[in-house]
Amino acid sequence: MSLHIKGGTVVTAEKSVRADVITDGGSIVAVGEALETPGGAQVIDAGGCYVMPGGIDPHTHMELPFMGTVASEDFFTGTTAGVAGGTTMIIDFVIPGPQQDIMEAYHTWRGWAEKSAADYSFHVAITWWDETVKKAMQTLTEDYGVNSFKHFMAYKGAIMADDEILVNSFNQARELGAICTVHAENGELVFHLQQEMLKKGITGPEGHPLSRPPAVEGEAADRAIRIAQVLDVPLYVVHTSCEDALKAITRARHEGQRVFGEVLAGHLLVDDSVYRNPDPDFAAHHVMSPPFRPKHHQEALWRGLQSGMLQTTATDHCCFCTPQKQAGKDNFTLIPNGTGGVEDRMHVLWTHGVGTGRLTMNEFVAITSANAAKIFNIYPRKGTVEVGADADLVVWDPEKERTISKDTHHQNIDFNIFEGMTVKGINVVTVSQGNVVYKDGEVKTIRGAGRYINRPTFAPYYDAMKIGHKNNAPTAVSR
């Protein structure tokens, strides 16, 4: 069935214009003023609203096996929560265990994701190295549409990538035309500081940020950036949480290096006082890595978004319920790391970004969808409203409000880091593949309706640059 979204203002990263949008067969087929409604089309009145691309969350972890448990959110419940908040695509992570066959892990995650209600794709983590890993990276880029590889510089003794792994993997990514991503924390320093905290008798959640100070993140970000500089490969730094890491990214970009920065909605709005809350369960629910920071880092991160030094926003959505978090009640290093947010990201960013004047509407679209689509090479299929693009859309009412609560959210977790926050400006309709999957509070998702989205490489990256290939380096991102 075709769909006619009528009477709204279309907002993309580049422009805002009064226009109708018509979709058919899962794609946008017309954008223009006062379009005639096709026969049999479903009509949505968008008067007084904005019509924007559905959000892309480039950093989620659905049903992740981690720290002796499994994240409570699966691919169906997680993508359903996403569309309830205006996000129509996620990029999740395949994370092989130490010495696990990379392709085996990839197929395992693909199997879990078949239940997704909205579109999805995968970054693949490189957690160890030998020639089979090198070959798997080639297979993934050539046959499975993977163009990004993740490297955890933290979590010593588990999935941490040391410098040898970074160098080998970065070099192979360069040859394949792929982009490298890093979780930037110095794992050796984190491990050392964790032991120091425990020796001092600091066993509660307050020990978590003390063992992962901003300098630990800043050092790792700078090291990864320098390795990428020497090997001439583009780099994407996930969940930038502090001024130290932002300064490393800013320096590199000013020197012309292709480095991109992601920031989490949580890191923009939640500060480290949560770890000193007298309720240990409350504090434990905020244990994630990197941790929430003192307030002055939040202002720096907002400035990073405003200046274009940070290009994307994400959630690192990785949910663990209270009984799971209580596994570390006597030792903060055993608290499963992760918080939720896939349902709330766009609402809190509109409220505290556009609503405060920090961001324009067009910049909001850039940081919630368009830039991720460009960096990970799925633009203009995703991240814009134009003929030929996927019909992933939100109708956004700038006047409508809701109050965030664990009691009403769709996320499969018994806590919400934005609990009690009233947001103004929310999606009233979400469209995925041309189908209305959320409208006026009613979720209409279908288990398994989500598609795996191939993301071609920039193949090879620098050859494409030299000839001006349409899949050129992912630098044409919007502020």
Short mmCIF file of C-alpha atoms in Angstrom, two decimals:
data_model
loop_
_atom_site.label_atom_id
_atom_site.label_comp_id
_atom_site.label_asym_id
_atom_site.label_seq_id
_atom_site.Cartn_x
_atom_site.Cartn_y
_atom_site.Cartn_z
CA MET A 1 0.00 0.00 0.00
CA SER A 2 1.20 3.51 -0.79
CA LEU A 3 1.35 6.20 1.87
CA HIS A 4 0.74 9.94 1.53
CA ILE A 5 2.16 12.12 4.34
CA LYS A 6 0.39 15.37 3.74
CA GLY A 7 0.78 18.98 4.79
CA GLY A 8 4.02 18.82 6.76
CA THR A 9 7.41 20.47 6.56
CA VAL A 10 10.15 18.16 5.31
CA VAL A 11 13.36 18.60 7.29
CA THR A 12 16.67 17.09 6.16
CA ALA A 13 20.25 17.84 7.14
CA GLU A 14 20.43 20.33 4.25
CA LYS A 15 17.07 22.11 4.14
CA SER A 16 13.54 22.57 5.43
CA VAL A 17 10.67 22.91 2.96
CA ARG A 18 6.90 22.56 2.97
CA ALA A 19 6.19 19.35 1.09
CA ASP A 20 4.12 16.19 0.95
CA VAL A 21 5.82 12.81 0.84
CA ILE A 22 4.45 9.78 -1.01
CA THR A 23 5.87 6.30 -0.51
CA ASP A 24 5.24 3.05 -2.33
CA GLY A 25 6.90 -0.34 -2.19
CA GLY A 26 9.08 0.66 0.73
CA SER A 27 10.63 3.66 -1.03
CA ILE A 28 9.92 7.36 -1.34
CA VAL A 29 8.42 7.98 -4.79
CA ALA A 30 7.50 11.67 -4.60
CA VAL A 31 8.35 14.76 -2.56
CA GLY A 32 6.59 18.00 -3.39
CA GLU A 33 3.99 20.54 -2.48
CA ALA A 34 0.27 19.69 -2.67
CA LEU A 35 0.75 16.29 -4.28
CA GLU A 36 -2.28 14.35 -5.48
CA THR A 37 -3.11 11.34 -3.30
CA PRO A 38 -2.65 8.05 -5.21
CA GLY A 39 -5.67 5.79 -5.36
CA GLY A 40 -5.96 3.56 -2.31
CA ALA A 41 -3.15 5.33 -0.47
CA GLN A 42 -3.16 5.69 3.30
CA VAL A 43 -3.16 9.38 4.20
CA ILE A 44 -1.38 10.82 7.25
CA ASP A 45 -2.08 14.43 8.16
CA ALA A 46 1.23 16.05 9.09
CA GLY A 47 -0.12 19.57 9.44
CA GLY A 48 1.90 21.53 11.97
CA CYS A 49 4.52 18.75 12.09
CA TYR A 50 7.93 18.05 10.64
CA VAL A 51 8.63 15.07 8.39
CA MET A 52 12.17 13.81 8.93
CA PRO A 53 14.27 10.73 8.19
CA GLY A 54 13.90 7.97 10.76
CA GLY A 55 16.73 7.93 13.24
CA ILE A 56 19.79 5.72 12.85
CA ASP A 57 21.37 4.56 16.10
CA PRO A 58 24.90 3.51 15.09
CA HIS A 59 25.74 1.91 18.44
CA THR A 60 23.53 -0.69 20.13
CA HIS A 61 24.04 -4.08 21.81
CA MET A 62 20.91 -6.21 21.65
CA GLU A 63 20.95 -9.54 23.56
CA LEU A 64 24.69 -9.22 24.08
CA PRO A 65 26.41 -11.98 26.10
CA PHE A 66 28.59 -9.95 28.45
CA MET A 67 30.17 -10.22 31.90
CA GLY A 68 28.53 -13.53 32.76
CA THR A 69 25.01 -12.61 31.68
CA VAL A 70 23.03 -11.60 28.57
CA ALA A 71 21.56 -8.18 27.88
CA SER A 72 17.83 -8.18 28.58
CA GLU A 73 16.88 -6.48 25.31
CA ASP A 74 16.60 -8.73 22.26
CA PHE A 75 16.48 -7.63 18.63
CA PHE A 76 12.69 -7.58 18.47
CA THR A 77 12.05 -5.70 21.70
CA GLY A 78 14.98 -3.36 21.06
CA THR A 79 14.02 -2.38 17.52
CA THR A 80 10.40 -2.03 18.64
CA ALA A 81 11.49 0.39 21.38
CA GLY A 82 13.55 2.18 18.77
CA VAL A 83 10.65 2.82 16.40
CA ALA A 84 8.51 3.95 19.34
CA GLY A 85 11.07 6.73 19.74
CA GLY A 86 11.58 7.47 16.06
CA THR A 87 14.63 5.29 15.34
CA THR A 88 14.15 3.10 12.26
CA MET A 89 17.59 1.51 11.97
CA ILE A 90 20.29 0.29 14.33
CA ILE A 91 23.87 -0.75 13.73
CA ASP A 92 24.65 -3.41 16.32
CA PHE A 93 27.90 -5.25 17.06
CA VAL A 94 29.12 -8.77 16.43
CA ILE A 95 31.59 -9.41 19.27
CA PRO A 96 33.54 -12.68 18.96
CA GLY A 97 34.99 -14.14 22.11
CA PRO A 98 38.75 -14.63 22.46
CA GLN A 99 39.89 -17.04 19.72
CA GLN A 100 36.32 -17.51 18.47
CA ASP A 101 35.97 -17.91 14.72
CA ILE A 102 34.90 -14.52 13.36
CA MET A 103 32.49 -15.90 10.78
CA GLU A 104 30.89 -18.22 13.35
CA ALA A 105 30.21 -15.22 15.60
CA TYR A 106 28.86 -13.21 12.68
CA HIS A 107 26.37 -15.90 11.70
CA THR A 108 25.30 -16.30 15.33
CA TRP A 109 24.43 -12.59 15.58
CA ARG A 110 22.69 -12.68 12.20
CA GLY A 111 20.52 -15.48 13.52
CA TRP A 112 19.58 -13.54 16.64
CA ALA A 113 18.75 -10.47 14.56
CA GLU A 114 16.26 -12.23 12.30
CA LYS A 115 13.53 -11.27 14.77
CA SER A 116 14.19 -7.52 14.30
CA ALA A 117 11.18 -5.30 13.71
CA ALA A 118 13.18 -2.61 11.86
CA ASP A 119 16.26 -2.50 9.67
CA TYR A 120 19.67 -3.31 11.10
CA SER A 121 23.30 -3.81 10.23
CA PHE A 122 26.48 -4.85 12.04
CA HIS A 123 29.91 -3.62 12.95
CA VAL A 124 32.21 -6.60 13.63
CA ALA A 125 34.65 -6.51 16.53
CA ILE A 126 38.21 -7.73 16.10
CA THR A 127 39.13 -9.24 19.46
CA TRP A 128 42.15 -11.35 18.45
CA TRP A 129 44.43 -11.79 15.46
CA ASP A 130 45.83 -14.36 13.09
CA GLU A 131 45.61 -14.99 9.35
CA THR A 132 42.11 -16.46 9.66
CA VAL A 133 40.89 -13.17 11.14
CA LYS A 134 42.48 -11.28 8.28
CA LYS A 135 40.69 -13.52 5.77
CA ALA A 136 37.39 -13.20 7.65
CA MET A 137 37.59 -9.39 7.39
CA GLN A 138 37.92 -9.73 3.63
CA THR A 139 35.01 -12.16 3.44
CA LEU A 140 32.82 -9.87 5.54
CA THR A 141 33.49 -6.84 3.37
CA GLU A 142 33.17 -8.64 0.04
CA ASP A 143 30.29 -11.02 0.72
CA TYR A 144 28.32 -9.70 3.71
CA GLY A 145 28.17 -5.93 3.40
CA VAL A 146 30.28 -5.11 6.48
CA ASN A 147 32.36 -1.95 6.14
CA SER A 148 33.31 -1.22 9.76
CA PHE A 149 35.36 -3.07 12.37
CA LYS A 150 35.26 -2.40 16.12
CA HIS A 151 38.20 -2.52 18.52
CA PHE A 152 37.78 -2.55 22.29
CA MET A 153 40.84 -0.96 23.86
CA ALA A 154 39.40 -1.86 27.28
CA TYR A 155 38.27 -5.07 29.04
CA LYS A 156 41.65 -6.66 29.70
CA GLY A 157 41.59 -10.45 29.83
CA ALA A 158 38.46 -10.61 27.70
CA ILE A 159 37.93 -8.74 24.43
CA MET A 160 40.63 -6.07 24.66
CA ALA A 161 42.56 -5.33 21.47
CA ASP A 162 46.21 -4.51 22.19
CA ASP A 163 48.39 -2.44 19.88
CA GLU A 164 49.44 -5.48 17.85
CA ILE A 165 45.81 -6.28 17.09
CA LEU A 166 45.08 -2.64 16.31
CA VAL A 167 47.96 -2.34 13.87
CA ASN A 168 47.14 -5.57 12.02
CA SER A 169 43.41 -4.93 11.88
CA PHE A 170 43.73 -1.25 10.93
CA ASN A 171 46.10 -2.17 8.13
CA GLN A 172 43.74 -4.81 6.75
CA ALA A 173 40.80 -2.42 6.98
CA ARG A 174 42.83 0.11 4.99
CA GLU A 175 43.40 -2.45 2.24
CA LEU A 176 39.71 -3.37 2.16
CA GLY A 177 38.36 0.17 2.13
CA ALA A 178 36.69 -0.25 5.53
CA ILE A 179 36.49 2.13 8.49
CA CYS A 180 37.83 1.28 11.95
CA THR A 181 35.97 2.10 15.14
CA VAL A 182 37.41 2.11 18.66
CA HIS A 183 36.18 1.99 22.24
CA ALA A 184 38.89 4.28 23.57
CA GLU A 185 39.93 3.43 27.13
CA ASN A 186 43.38 2.26 28.17
CA GLY A 187 42.59 -1.24 29.38
CA GLU A 188 45.85 -1.70 31.26
CA LEU A 189 45.31 1.50 33.23
CA VAL A 190 41.67 0.61 33.93
CA PHE A 191 42.67 -2.80 35.27
CA HIS A 192 45.39 -1.27 37.45
CA LEU A 193 43.06 1.40 38.86
CA GLN A 194 40.31 -1.13 39.53
CA GLN A 195 42.69 -3.14 41.71
CA GLU A 196 43.77 0.05 43.48
CA MET A 197 40.16 0.95 44.29
CA LEU A 198 39.43 -2.53 45.63
CA LYS A 199 42.57 -2.44 47.81
CA LYS A 200 41.32 0.81 49.33
CA GLY A 201 38.02 -0.82 50.17
CA ILE A 202 36.08 1.06 47.48
CA THR A 203 33.81 -1.72 46.24
CA GLY A 204 30.58 0.11 45.39
CA PRO A 205 29.53 1.76 42.10
CA GLU A 206 31.40 4.93 43.07
CA GLY A 207 34.60 3.01 42.28
CA HIS A 208 33.62 2.69 38.64
CA PRO A 209 34.30 6.30 37.51
CA LEU A 210 37.35 6.48 39.80
CA SER A 211 38.91 3.57 37.91
CA ARG A 212 38.14 5.10 34.51
CA PRO A 213 39.11 8.80 34.72
CA PRO A 214 38.98 11.02 31.63
CA ALA A 215 42.73 10.76 31.06
CA VAL A 216 42.35 7.01 30.51
CA GLU A 217 39.96 7.71 27.66
CA GLY A 218 41.95 10.61 26.28
CA GLU A 219 45.17 8.57 26.10
CA ALA A 220 43.49 5.70 24.26
CA ALA A 221 41.70 8.01 21.83
CA ASP A 222 44.96 9.77 20.98
CA ARG A 223 46.82 6.47 20.60
CA ALA A 224 44.19 5.02 18.27
CA ILE A 225 44.14 8.23 16.25
CA ARG A 226 47.93 8.20 15.89
CA ILE A 227 47.94 4.55 14.78
CA ALA A 228 45.23 5.37 12.23
CA GLN A 229 47.26 8.36 11.07
CA VAL A 230 50.38 6.29 10.45
CA LEU A 231 48.41 3.56 8.64
CA ASP A 232 46.30 6.08 6.71
CA VAL A 233 42.92 4.61 7.63
CA PRO A 234 39.73 6.47 8.63
CA LEU A 235 38.77 6.18 12.30
CA TYR A 236 35.47 6.49 14.19
CA VAL A 237 35.68 6.98 17.95
CA VAL A 238 32.58 5.64 19.69
CA HIS A 239 30.91 7.10 22.81
CA THR A 240 33.21 10.08 23.26
CA SER A 241 32.46 11.02 26.87
CA CYS A 242 35.02 13.60 27.93
CA GLU A 243 36.87 16.72 26.93
CA ASP A 244 40.17 14.79 26.83
CA ALA A 245 39.02 12.51 24.00
CA LEU A 246 37.27 15.37 22.22
CA LYS A 247 40.51 17.35 22.18
CA ALA A 248 42.31 14.41 20.54
CA ILE A 249 39.61 14.18 17.87
CA THR A 250 39.62 17.95 17.31
CA ARG A 251 43.39 18.10 16.92
CA ALA A 252 43.33 15.27 14.37
CA ARG A 253 40.52 16.82 12.34
CA HIS A 254 42.25 20.20 12.31
CA GLU A 255 45.30 18.42 10.89
CA GLY A 256 43.17 16.98 8.10
CA GLN A 257 42.91 13.43 9.42
CA ARG A 258 39.73 11.50 8.73
CA VAL A 259 38.52 10.99 12.28
CA PHE A 260 34.88 10.95 13.35
CA GLY A 261 33.41 11.21 16.83
CA GLU A 262 30.24 9.77 18.31
CA VAL A 263 28.59 10.97 21.51
CA LEU A 264 25.88 9.27 23.55
CA ALA A 265 22.69 11.06 24.54
CA GLY A 266 23.38 9.92 28.10
CA HIS A 267 26.83 11.49 28.22
CA LEU A 268 25.32 14.81 27.12
CA LEU A 269 22.72 14.87 29.88
CA VAL A 270 23.73 12.70 32.86
CA ASP A 271 26.64 13.55 35.17
CA ASP A 272 28.79 11.54 37.57
CA SER A 273 26.75 12.44 40.67
CA VAL A 274 24.63 9.35 39.90
CA TYR A 275 27.40 7.13 41.25
CA ARG A 276 27.15 8.76 44.66
CA ASN A 277 23.44 8.12 45.02
CA PRO A 278 22.74 6.35 48.34
CA ASP A 279 20.66 3.71 46.57
CA PRO A 280 23.23 1.16 45.32
CA ASP A 281 20.85 -0.22 42.70
CA PHE A 282 20.29 3.26 41.28
CA ALA A 283 24.03 3.85 41.12
CA ALA A 284 24.70 0.42 39.59
CA HIS A 285 22.20 1.09 36.81
CA HIS A 286 24.47 3.91 35.64
CA VAL A 287 27.56 1.73 35.42
CA MET A 288 28.65 1.82 31.79
CA SER A 289 31.95 2.46 30.09
CA PRO A 290 33.11 5.10 29.68
CA PRO A 291 31.29 6.33 32.80
CA PHE A 292 29.23 9.47 33.16
CA ARG A 293 31.45 12.49 33.71
CA PRO A 294 31.46 15.74 35.73
CA LYS A 295 29.21 18.43 34.27
CA HIS A 296 31.88 20.48 32.53
CA HIS A 297 32.51 17.60 30.15
CA GLN A 298 28.87 17.75 29.04
CA GLU A 299 29.25 21.35 27.92
CA ALA A 300 32.38 20.44 25.99
CA LEU A 301 30.53 17.62 24.23
CA TRP A 302 27.67 19.92 23.24
CA ARG A 303 30.24 22.32 21.79
CA GLY A 304 31.75 19.38 19.93
CA LEU A 305 28.40 18.71 18.27
CA GLN A 306 27.81 22.37 17.50
CA SER A 307 31.24 22.79 15.92
CA GLY A 308 31.09 19.60 13.87
CA MET A 309 33.96 17.96 15.74
CA LEU A 310 31.47 15.26 16.84
CA GLN A 311 29.24 14.05 14.04
CA THR A 312 26.87 11.38 15.36
CA THR A 313 24.76 10.56 18.39
CA ALA A 314 24.05 7.07 19.70
CA THR A 315 22.98 5.25 22.85
CA ASP A 316 25.26 2.24 23.39
CA HIS A 317 21.91 0.62 24.26
CA CYS A 318 22.87 -2.39 26.40
CA CYS A 319 20.26 -3.24 29.00
CA PHE A 320 20.68 -5.14 32.25
CA CYS A 321 17.87 -5.36 34.80
CA THR A 322 18.29 -4.83 38.54
CA PRO A 323 18.98 -8.49 39.47
CA GLN A 324 21.69 -8.60 36.80
CA LYS A 325 23.29 -5.38 38.05
CA GLN A 326 23.29 -6.80 41.59
CA ALA A 327 25.90 -9.37 40.53
CA GLY A 328 28.45 -6.69 41.42
CA LYS A 329 26.95 -5.52 44.71
CA ASP A 330 30.16 -6.37 46.56
CA ASN A 331 32.58 -5.60 43.73
CA PHE A 332 31.91 -2.84 41.21
CA THR A 333 34.11 -4.54 38.61
CA LEU A 334 31.49 -7.30 38.34
CA ILE A 335 28.55 -4.98 37.58
CA PRO A 336 27.49 -5.64 33.96
CA ASN A 337 28.28 -2.48 32.01
CA GLY A 338 25.42 -0.88 30.14
CA THR A 339 22.36 1.38 30.11
CA GLY A 340 19.32 1.82 27.86
CA GLY A 341 18.26 4.71 25.66
CA VAL A 342 17.30 3.62 22.13
CA GLU A 343 13.72 4.80 22.67
CA ASP A 344 14.64 8.16 24.17
CA ARG A 345 17.65 9.40 22.20
CA MET A 346 15.82 11.51 19.64
CA HIS A 347 13.37 12.99 22.16
CA VAL A 348 16.02 14.12 24.65
CA LEU A 349 18.26 15.49 21.90
CA TRP A 350 15.42 17.52 20.40
CA THR A 351 14.40 18.86 23.81
CA HIS A 352 17.89 19.73 25.03
CA GLY A 353 19.37 20.50 21.61
CA VAL A 354 16.80 22.12 19.33
CA GLY A 355 14.61 23.21 22.25
CA THR A 356 17.45 25.16 23.88
CA GLY A 357 18.90 26.64 20.69
CA ARG A 358 22.04 24.52 20.83
CA LEU A 359 21.08 22.82 17.55
CA THR A 360 19.03 23.71 14.51
CA MET A 361 16.45 21.28 13.19
CA ASN A 362 18.75 20.49 10.28
CA GLU A 363 21.66 19.79 12.61
CA PHE A 364 19.35 17.51 14.60
CA VAL A 365 18.69 15.45 11.47
CA ALA A 366 22.41 15.38 10.72
CA ILE A 367 23.42 14.02 14.11
CA THR A 368 20.53 11.55 14.46
CA SER A 369 20.56 9.99 10.99
CA ALA A 370 22.23 11.67 8.02
CA ASN A 371 25.82 11.72 9.27
CA ALA A 372 25.73 8.07 10.36
CA ALA A 373 24.32 7.14 6.95
CA LYS A 374 27.12 9.02 5.22
CA ILE A 375 29.96 7.74 7.42
CA PHE A 376 28.80 4.12 7.11
CA ASN A 377 28.01 4.44 3.40
CA ILE A 378 24.25 3.93 3.24
CA TYR A 379 23.40 7.49 2.17
CA PRO A 380 21.13 8.50 0.42
CA ARG A 381 19.31 5.20 0.87
CA LYS A 382 19.02 6.16 4.54
CA GLY A 383 19.23 9.48 6.36
CA THR A 384 17.32 11.74 4.00
CA VAL A 385 13.89 12.44 2.51
CA GLU A 386 14.19 12.26 -1.25
CA VAL A 387 12.91 10.20 -4.14
CA GLY A 388 14.53 6.76 -4.15
CA ALA A 389 15.41 6.75 -0.44
CA ASP A 390 13.98 4.10 1.86
CA ALA A 391 10.61 5.08 3.29
CA ASP A 392 11.92 5.31 6.87
CA LEU A 393 10.31 8.46 8.23
CA VAL A 394 9.04 10.18 11.34
CA VAL A 395 6.26 12.71 11.68
CA TRP A 396 7.47 14.98 14.47
CA ASP A 397 5.17 17.18 16.55
CA PRO A 398 7.29 19.97 18.06
CA GLU A 399 4.60 20.88 20.59
CA LYS A 400 3.70 17.48 21.94
CA GLU A 401 5.16 16.37 25.27
CA ARG A 402 5.69 13.15 27.18
CA THR A 403 7.36 12.23 30.45
CA ILE A 404 9.95 9.46 30.27
CA SER A 405 9.47 6.56 32.67
CA LYS A 406 10.42 2.94 33.07
CA ASP A 407 6.74 2.29 33.71
CA THR A 408 5.70 3.39 30.23
CA HIS A 409 8.73 2.86 28.01
CA HIS A 410 8.97 -0.06 25.58
CA GLN A 411 12.58 -0.94 26.46
CA ASN A 412 12.99 -4.30 28.18
CA ILE A 413 14.62 -2.97 31.32
CA ASP A 414 13.31 -2.00 34.74
CA PHE A 415 15.15 1.33 34.85
CA ASN A 416 15.53 4.46 32.75
CA ILE A 417 18.45 6.86 33.06
CA PHE A 418 16.15 9.72 31.95
CA GLU A 419 13.42 8.83 34.46
CA GLY A 420 11.00 11.71 35.09
CA MET A 421 12.35 13.93 32.29
CA THR A 422 9.61 15.73 30.36
CA VAL A 423 10.46 16.06 26.68
CA LYS A 424 8.81 18.45 24.26
CA GLY A 425 8.92 17.49 20.58
CA ILE A 426 8.25 13.83 19.84
CA ASN A 427 7.38 11.53 16.96
CA VAL A 428 3.67 10.92 16.58
CA VAL A 429 4.12 8.58 13.61
CA THR A 430 7.03 6.32 12.66
CA VAL A 431 7.23 4.74 9.21
CA SER A 432 9.54 1.82 8.44
CA GLN A 433 9.82 0.48 4.88
CA GLY A 434 6.69 2.44 4.02
CA ASN A 435 4.64 0.85 6.80
CA VAL A 436 3.26 2.70 9.81
CA VAL A 437 4.89 0.94 12.77
CA TYR A 438 4.03 3.49 15.46
CA LYS A 439 1.20 6.01 15.63
CA ASP A 440 -0.09 8.11 18.51
CA GLY A 441 1.27 5.81 21.19
CA GLU A 442 0.31 2.55 19.50
CA VAL A 443 3.11 0.20 18.43
CA LYS A 444 2.44 -1.78 15.27
CA THR A 445 5.70 -3.63 14.75
CA ILE A 446 5.97 -7.08 13.20
CA ARG A 447 8.51 -9.61 14.44
CA GLY A 448 11.04 -10.34 11.68
CA ALA A 449 10.05 -7.42 9.42
CA GLY A 450 13.47 -5.81 9.74
CA ARG A 451 15.99 -6.22 6.92
CA TYR A 452 19.73 -6.66 7.08
CA ILE A 453 21.28 -3.64 5.37
CA ASN A 454 24.47 -4.17 3.39
CA ARG A 455 27.01 -1.37 3.74
CA PRO A 456 29.53 -1.38 0.89
CA THR A 457 33.12 -0.42 1.51
CA PHE A 458 34.74 2.69 0.12
CA ALA A 459 36.48 0.26 -2.14
CA PRO A 460 39.31 0.73 -2.11
CA TYR A 461 39.04 3.81 0.09
CA TYR A 462 41.77 6.03 -1.23
CA ASP A 463 41.45 4.93 -4.85
CA ALA A 464 37.84 6.10 -4.65
CA MET A 465 39.04 9.42 -3.25
CA LYS A 466 41.39 9.98 -6.15
CA ILE A 467 38.72 9.53 -8.82
CA GLY A 468 35.89 11.25 -6.97
CA HIS A 469 33.81 8.08 -6.68
CA LYS A 470 30.25 8.61 -5.42
CA ASN A 471 31.13 6.44 -2.41
CA ASN A 472 34.02 8.73 -1.62
CA ALA A 473 35.52 9.18 1.80
CA PRO A 474 32.80 9.61 4.45
CA THR A 475 33.58 13.25 5.13
CA ALA A 476 30.58 14.98 3.57
CA VAL A 477 28.82 15.00 6.90
CA SER A 478 26.56 17.84 7.96
CA ARG A 479 26.90 19.96 11.05
#
